[in-house]
PDB file of C-alpha atoms in Angstrom:
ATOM      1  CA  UNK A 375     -15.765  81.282  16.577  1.00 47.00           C
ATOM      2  CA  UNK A 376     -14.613  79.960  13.385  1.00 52.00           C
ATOM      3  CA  UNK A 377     -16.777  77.519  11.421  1.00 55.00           C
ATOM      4  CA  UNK A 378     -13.329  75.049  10.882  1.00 50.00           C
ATOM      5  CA  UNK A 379     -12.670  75.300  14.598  1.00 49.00           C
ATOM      6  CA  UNK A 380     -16.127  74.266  15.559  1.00 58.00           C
ATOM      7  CA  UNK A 381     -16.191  71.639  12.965  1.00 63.00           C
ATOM      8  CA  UNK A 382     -12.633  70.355  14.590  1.00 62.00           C
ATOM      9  CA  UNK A 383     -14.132  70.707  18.130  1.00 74.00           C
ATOM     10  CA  UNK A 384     -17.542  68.540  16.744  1.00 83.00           C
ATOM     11  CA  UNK A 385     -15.380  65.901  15.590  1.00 86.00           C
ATOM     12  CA  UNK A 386     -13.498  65.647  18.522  1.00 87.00           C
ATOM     13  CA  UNK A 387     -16.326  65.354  21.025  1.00 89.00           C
ATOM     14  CA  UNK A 388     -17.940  63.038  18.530  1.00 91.00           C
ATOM     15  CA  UNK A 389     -14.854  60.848  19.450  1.00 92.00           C
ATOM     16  CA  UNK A 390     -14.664  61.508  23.196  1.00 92.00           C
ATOM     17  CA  UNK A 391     -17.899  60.290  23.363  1.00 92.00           C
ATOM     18  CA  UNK A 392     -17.566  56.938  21.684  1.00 92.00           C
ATOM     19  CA  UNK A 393     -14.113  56.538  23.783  1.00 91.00           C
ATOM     20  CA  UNK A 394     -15.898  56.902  26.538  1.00 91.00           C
ATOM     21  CA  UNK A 395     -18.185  54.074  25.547  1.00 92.00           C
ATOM     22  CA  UNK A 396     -14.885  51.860  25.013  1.00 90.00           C
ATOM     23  CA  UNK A 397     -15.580  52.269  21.985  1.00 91.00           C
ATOM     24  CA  UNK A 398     -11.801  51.128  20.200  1.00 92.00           C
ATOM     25  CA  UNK A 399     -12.241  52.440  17.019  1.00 94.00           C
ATOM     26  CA  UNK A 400     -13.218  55.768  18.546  1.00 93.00           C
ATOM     27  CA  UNK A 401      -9.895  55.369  21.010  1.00 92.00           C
ATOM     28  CA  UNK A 402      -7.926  54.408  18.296  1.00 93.00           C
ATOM     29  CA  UNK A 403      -9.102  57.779  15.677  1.00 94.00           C
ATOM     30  CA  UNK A 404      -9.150  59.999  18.579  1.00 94.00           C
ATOM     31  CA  UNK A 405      -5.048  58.666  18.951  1.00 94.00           C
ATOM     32  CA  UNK A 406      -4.388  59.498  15.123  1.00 94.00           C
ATOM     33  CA  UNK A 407      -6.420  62.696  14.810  1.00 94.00           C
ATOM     34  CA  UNK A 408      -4.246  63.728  18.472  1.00 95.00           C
ATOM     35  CA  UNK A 409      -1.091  62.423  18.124  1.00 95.00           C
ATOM     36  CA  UNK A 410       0.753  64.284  15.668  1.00 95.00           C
ATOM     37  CA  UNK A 411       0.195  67.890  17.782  1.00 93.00           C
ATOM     38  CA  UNK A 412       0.811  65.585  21.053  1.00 95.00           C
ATOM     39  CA  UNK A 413       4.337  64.170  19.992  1.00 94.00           C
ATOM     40  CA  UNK A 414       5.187  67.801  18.933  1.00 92.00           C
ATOM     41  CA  UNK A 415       4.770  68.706  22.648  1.00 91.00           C
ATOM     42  CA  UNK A 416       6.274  65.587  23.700  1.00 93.00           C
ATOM     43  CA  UNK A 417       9.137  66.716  21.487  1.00 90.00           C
ATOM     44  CA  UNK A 418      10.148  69.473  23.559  1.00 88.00           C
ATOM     45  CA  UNK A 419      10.767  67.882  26.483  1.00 87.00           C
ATOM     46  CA  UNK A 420      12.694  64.645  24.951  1.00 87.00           C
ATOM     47  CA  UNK A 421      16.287  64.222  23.728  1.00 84.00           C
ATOM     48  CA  UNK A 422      15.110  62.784  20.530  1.00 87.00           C
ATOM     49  CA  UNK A 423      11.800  61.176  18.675  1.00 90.00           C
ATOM     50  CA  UNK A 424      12.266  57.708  20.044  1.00 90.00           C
ATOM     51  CA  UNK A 425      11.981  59.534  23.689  1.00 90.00           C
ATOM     52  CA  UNK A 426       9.015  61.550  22.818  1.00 92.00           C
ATOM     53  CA  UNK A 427       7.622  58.589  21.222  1.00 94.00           C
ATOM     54  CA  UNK A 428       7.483  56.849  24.699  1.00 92.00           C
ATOM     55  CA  UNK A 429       5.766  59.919  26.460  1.00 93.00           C
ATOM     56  CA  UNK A 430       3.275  59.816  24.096  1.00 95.00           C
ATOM     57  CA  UNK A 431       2.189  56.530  24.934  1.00 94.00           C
ATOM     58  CA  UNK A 432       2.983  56.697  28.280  1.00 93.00           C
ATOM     59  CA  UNK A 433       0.718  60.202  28.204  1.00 94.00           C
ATOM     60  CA  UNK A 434      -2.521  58.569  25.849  1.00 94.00           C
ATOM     61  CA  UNK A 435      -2.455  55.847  28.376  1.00 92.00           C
ATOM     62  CA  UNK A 436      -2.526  58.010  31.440  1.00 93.00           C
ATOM     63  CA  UNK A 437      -5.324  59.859  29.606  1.00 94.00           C
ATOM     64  CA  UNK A 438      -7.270  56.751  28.417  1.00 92.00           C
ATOM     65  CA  UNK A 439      -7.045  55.595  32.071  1.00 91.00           C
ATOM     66  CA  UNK A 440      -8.348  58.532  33.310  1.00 90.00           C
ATOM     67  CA  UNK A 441     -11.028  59.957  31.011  1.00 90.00           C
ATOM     68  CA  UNK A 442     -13.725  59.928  33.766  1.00 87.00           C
ATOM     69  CA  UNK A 443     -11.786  62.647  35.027  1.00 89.00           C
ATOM     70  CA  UNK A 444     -12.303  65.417  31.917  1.00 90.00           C
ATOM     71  CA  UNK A 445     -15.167  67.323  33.379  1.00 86.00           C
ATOM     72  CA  UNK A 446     -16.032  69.061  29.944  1.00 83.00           C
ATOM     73  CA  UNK A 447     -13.878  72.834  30.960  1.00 83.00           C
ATOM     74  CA  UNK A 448     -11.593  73.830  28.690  1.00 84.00           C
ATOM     75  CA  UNK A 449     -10.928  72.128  25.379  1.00 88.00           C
ATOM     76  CA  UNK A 450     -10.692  68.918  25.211  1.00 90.00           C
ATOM     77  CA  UNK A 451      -7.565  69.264  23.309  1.00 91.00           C
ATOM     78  CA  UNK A 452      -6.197  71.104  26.179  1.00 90.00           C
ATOM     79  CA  UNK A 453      -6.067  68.420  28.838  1.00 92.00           C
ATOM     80  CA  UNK A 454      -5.254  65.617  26.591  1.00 94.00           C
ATOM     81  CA  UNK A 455      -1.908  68.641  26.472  1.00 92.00           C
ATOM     82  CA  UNK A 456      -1.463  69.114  29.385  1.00 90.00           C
ATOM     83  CA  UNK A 457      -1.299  65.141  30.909  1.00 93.00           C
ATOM     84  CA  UNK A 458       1.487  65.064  27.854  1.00 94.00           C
ATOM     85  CA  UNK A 459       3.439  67.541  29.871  1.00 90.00           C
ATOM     86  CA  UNK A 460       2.603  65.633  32.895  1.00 89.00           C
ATOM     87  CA  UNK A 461       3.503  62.499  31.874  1.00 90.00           C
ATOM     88  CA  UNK A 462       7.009  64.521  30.599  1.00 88.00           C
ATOM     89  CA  UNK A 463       7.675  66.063  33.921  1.00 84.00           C
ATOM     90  CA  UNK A 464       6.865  61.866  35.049  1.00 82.00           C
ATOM     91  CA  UNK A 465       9.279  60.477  33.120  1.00 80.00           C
ATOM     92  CA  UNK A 466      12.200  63.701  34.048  1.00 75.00           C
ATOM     93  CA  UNK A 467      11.388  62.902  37.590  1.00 70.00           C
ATOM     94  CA  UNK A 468      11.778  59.265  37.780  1.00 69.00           C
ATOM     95  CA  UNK A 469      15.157  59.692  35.270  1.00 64.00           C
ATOM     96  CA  UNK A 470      16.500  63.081  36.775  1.00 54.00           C
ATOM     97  CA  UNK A 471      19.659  62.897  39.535  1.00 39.00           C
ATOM     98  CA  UNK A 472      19.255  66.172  40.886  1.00 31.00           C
ATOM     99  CA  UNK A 473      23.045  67.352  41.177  1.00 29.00           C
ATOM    100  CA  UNK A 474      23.434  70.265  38.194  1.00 28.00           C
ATOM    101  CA  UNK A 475      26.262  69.498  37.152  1.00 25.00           C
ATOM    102  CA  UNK A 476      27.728  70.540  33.616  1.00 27.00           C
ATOM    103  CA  UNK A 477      27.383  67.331  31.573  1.00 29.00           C
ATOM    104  CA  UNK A 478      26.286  68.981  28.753  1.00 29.00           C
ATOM    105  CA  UNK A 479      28.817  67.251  25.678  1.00 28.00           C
ATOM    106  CA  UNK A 480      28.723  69.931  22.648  1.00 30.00           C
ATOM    107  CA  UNK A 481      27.183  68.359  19.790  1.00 30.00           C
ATOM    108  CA  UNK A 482      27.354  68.981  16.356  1.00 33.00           C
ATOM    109  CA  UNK A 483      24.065  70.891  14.683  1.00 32.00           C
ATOM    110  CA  UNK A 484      23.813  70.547  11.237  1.00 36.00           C
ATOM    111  CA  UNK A 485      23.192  74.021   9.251  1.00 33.00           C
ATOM    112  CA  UNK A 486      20.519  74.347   6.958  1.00 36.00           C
ATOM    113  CA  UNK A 487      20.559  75.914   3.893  1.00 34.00           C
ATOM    114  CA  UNK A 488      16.949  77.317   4.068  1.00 36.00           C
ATOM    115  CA  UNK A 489      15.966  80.270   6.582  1.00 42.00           C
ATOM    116  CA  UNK A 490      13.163  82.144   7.809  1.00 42.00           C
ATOM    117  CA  UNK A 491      13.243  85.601   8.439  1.00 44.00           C
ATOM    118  CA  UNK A 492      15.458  85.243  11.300  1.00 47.00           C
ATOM    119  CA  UNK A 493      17.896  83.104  10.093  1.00 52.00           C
ATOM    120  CA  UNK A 494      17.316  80.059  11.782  1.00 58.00           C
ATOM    121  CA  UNK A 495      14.740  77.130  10.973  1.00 62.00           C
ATOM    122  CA  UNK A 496      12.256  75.566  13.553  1.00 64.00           C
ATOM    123  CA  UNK A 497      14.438  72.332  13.688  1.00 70.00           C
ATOM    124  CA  UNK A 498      17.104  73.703  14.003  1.00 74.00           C
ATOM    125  CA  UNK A 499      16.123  75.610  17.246  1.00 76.00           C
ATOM    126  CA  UNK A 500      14.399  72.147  18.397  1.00 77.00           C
ATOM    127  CA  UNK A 501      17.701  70.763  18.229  1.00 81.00           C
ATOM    128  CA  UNK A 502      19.423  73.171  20.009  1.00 85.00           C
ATOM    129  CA  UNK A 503      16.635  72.802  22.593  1.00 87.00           C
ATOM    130  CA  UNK A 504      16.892  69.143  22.771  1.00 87.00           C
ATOM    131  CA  UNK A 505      20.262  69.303  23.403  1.00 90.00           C
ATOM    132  CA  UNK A 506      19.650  70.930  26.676  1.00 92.00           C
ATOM    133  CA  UNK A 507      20.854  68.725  29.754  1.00 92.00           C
ATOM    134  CA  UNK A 508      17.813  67.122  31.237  1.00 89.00           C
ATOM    135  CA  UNK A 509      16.687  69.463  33.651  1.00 91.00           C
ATOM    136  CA  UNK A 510      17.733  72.630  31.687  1.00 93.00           C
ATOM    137  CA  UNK A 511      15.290  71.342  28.849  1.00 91.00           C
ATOM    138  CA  UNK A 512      12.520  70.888  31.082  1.00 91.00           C
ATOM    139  CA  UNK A 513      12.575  73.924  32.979  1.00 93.00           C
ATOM    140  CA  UNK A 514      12.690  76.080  29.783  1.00 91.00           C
ATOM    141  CA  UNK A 515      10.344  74.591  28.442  1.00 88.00           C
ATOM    142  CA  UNK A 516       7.885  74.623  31.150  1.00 89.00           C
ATOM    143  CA  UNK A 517       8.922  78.369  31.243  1.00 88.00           C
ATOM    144  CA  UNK A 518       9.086  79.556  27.971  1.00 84.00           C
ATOM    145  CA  UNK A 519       6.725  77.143  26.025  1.00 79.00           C
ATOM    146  CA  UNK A 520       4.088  76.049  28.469  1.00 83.00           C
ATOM    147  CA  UNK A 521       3.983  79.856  30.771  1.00 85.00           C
ATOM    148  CA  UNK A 522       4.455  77.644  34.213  1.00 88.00           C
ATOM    149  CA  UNK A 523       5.582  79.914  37.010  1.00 92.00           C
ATOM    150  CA  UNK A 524       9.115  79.350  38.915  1.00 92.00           C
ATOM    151  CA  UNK A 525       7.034  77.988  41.894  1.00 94.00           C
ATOM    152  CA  UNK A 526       4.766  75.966  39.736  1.00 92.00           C
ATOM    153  CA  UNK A 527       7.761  74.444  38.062  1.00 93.00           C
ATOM    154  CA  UNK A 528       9.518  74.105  41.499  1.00 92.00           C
ATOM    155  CA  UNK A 529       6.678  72.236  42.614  1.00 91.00           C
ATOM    156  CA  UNK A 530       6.262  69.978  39.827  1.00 89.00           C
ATOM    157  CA  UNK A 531      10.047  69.494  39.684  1.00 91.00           C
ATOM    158  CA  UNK A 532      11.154  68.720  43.272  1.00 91.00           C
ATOM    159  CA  UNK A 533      13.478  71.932  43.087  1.00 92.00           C
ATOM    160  CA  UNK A 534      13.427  75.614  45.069  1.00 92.00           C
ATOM    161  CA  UNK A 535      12.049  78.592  43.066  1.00 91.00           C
ATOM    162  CA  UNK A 536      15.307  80.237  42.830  1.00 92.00           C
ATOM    163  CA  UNK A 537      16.582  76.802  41.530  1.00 92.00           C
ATOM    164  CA  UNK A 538      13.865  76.812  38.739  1.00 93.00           C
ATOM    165  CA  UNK A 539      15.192  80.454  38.318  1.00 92.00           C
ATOM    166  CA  UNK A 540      18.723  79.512  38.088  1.00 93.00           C
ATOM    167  CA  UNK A 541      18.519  76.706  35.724  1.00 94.00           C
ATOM    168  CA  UNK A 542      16.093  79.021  33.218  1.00 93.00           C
ATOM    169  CA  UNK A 543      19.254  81.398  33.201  1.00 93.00           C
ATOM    170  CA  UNK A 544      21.909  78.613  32.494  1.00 93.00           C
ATOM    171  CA  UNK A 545      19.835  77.213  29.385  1.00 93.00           C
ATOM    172  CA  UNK A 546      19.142  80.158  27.916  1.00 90.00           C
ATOM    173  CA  UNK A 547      23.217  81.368  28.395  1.00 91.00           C
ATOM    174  CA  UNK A 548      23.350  77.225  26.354  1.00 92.00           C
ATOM    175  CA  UNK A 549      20.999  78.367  23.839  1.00 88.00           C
ATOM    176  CA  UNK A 550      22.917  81.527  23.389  1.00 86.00           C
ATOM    177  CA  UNK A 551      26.023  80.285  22.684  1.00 87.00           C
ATOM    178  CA  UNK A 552      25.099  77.608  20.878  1.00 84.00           C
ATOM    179  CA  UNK A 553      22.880  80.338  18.463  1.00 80.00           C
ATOM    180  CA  UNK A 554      26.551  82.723  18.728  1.00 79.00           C
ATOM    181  CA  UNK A 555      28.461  79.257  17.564  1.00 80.00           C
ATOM    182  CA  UNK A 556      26.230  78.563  14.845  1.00 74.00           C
ATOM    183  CA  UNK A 557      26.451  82.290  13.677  1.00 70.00           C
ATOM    184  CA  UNK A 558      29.825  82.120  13.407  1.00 74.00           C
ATOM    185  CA  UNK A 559      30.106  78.545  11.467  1.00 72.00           C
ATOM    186  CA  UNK A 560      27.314  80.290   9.326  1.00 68.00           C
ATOM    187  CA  UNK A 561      29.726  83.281   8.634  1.00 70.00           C
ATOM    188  CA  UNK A 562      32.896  81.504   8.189  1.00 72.00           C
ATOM    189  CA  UNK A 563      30.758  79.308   5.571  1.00 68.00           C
ATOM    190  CA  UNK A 564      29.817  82.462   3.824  1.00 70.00           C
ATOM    191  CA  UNK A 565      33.494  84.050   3.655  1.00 71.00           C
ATOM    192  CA  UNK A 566      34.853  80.537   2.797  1.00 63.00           C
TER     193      UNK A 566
END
């Protein structure tokens, strides 16, 4: 194991262990050392930073509430993650109306001027991802980011397998087209 990696892990179970003293100033360094990686996650699964912002607080309470229940396997880091997806799929559940209907209003994404190797930056795919209708976003990401199952996701969802199968196709055919719209903006840029 790295040293840096241990030195991270130290300093979080340093932490832990004062938060689970009640210790505040533990709770409240354990938040800022957590909850930049935490609202990245959170990211993927809202329609925009003010969303993400709520399941972030709606997750760190869930886990602040429930730290009696971290038995000490797995990283630490690792369920503190995982109730953030949780307290996503929460939120999608108590929002979601389950008819899958095509709501999904085109939206404008800007085009950066600086690529990686693929031609596309991180944000800009985030967008593209965010854009998703509601259930499209959190299927693929439960899928593709998170390496849920269709029945896992079916289960946490409320939908069939095949559903969770279905709706995996339709947002990446979104993404697609949305990646073929931007390519072509992107060329008509260049000839222009």
């Amino acid at each position: 194991m790295n040293k840096m990696m241990t030195t991270v892990d130290n300093r979080l179970q340093t932490l832990w262990d004062g938060c689970l003293r009640n210790d505040r100033k533990q709770q409240e360094m354990l938040y800022k050392v957590l909850a930049p990686k935490m609202l990245a996650v959170c990211m993927r699964y809202a329609k925009d930073k003010d969303e993400a912002q709520d399941i972030l607080q709606e997750g760190f309470i869930k886990m602040f509430k429930n730290m009696g229940n971290y038995r000490g396997e797995g990283s630490l880091e690792g369920w503190i993650r995982r109730i953030m997806v949780h307290s996503a799929i929460s939120r999608y559940r108590k929002a979601k109306n389950m008819v899958l209907v095509e709501d999904f209003a085109e939206q404008g994404i800007p085009v950066s001027t600086a690529y990686n190797d693929n031609g596309l930056e991180t944000r800009d795919l985030m967008n593209m991802v965010q854009q998703l209708p509601d259930t499209y976003r959190s299927v693929f990401n439960m899928y593709a980011i998170e390496g849920f199952s269709h029945q896992e996701i079916g289960n946490k969802l409320g939908m069939t397998e095949l559903l969770s199968r279905t709706t995996l196709h339709r947002a990446r055919t979104i993404l697609k087209e949305k990646l073929n719209g931007l390519a072509v903006r992107e060329r008509r840029y260049m000839a222009g």
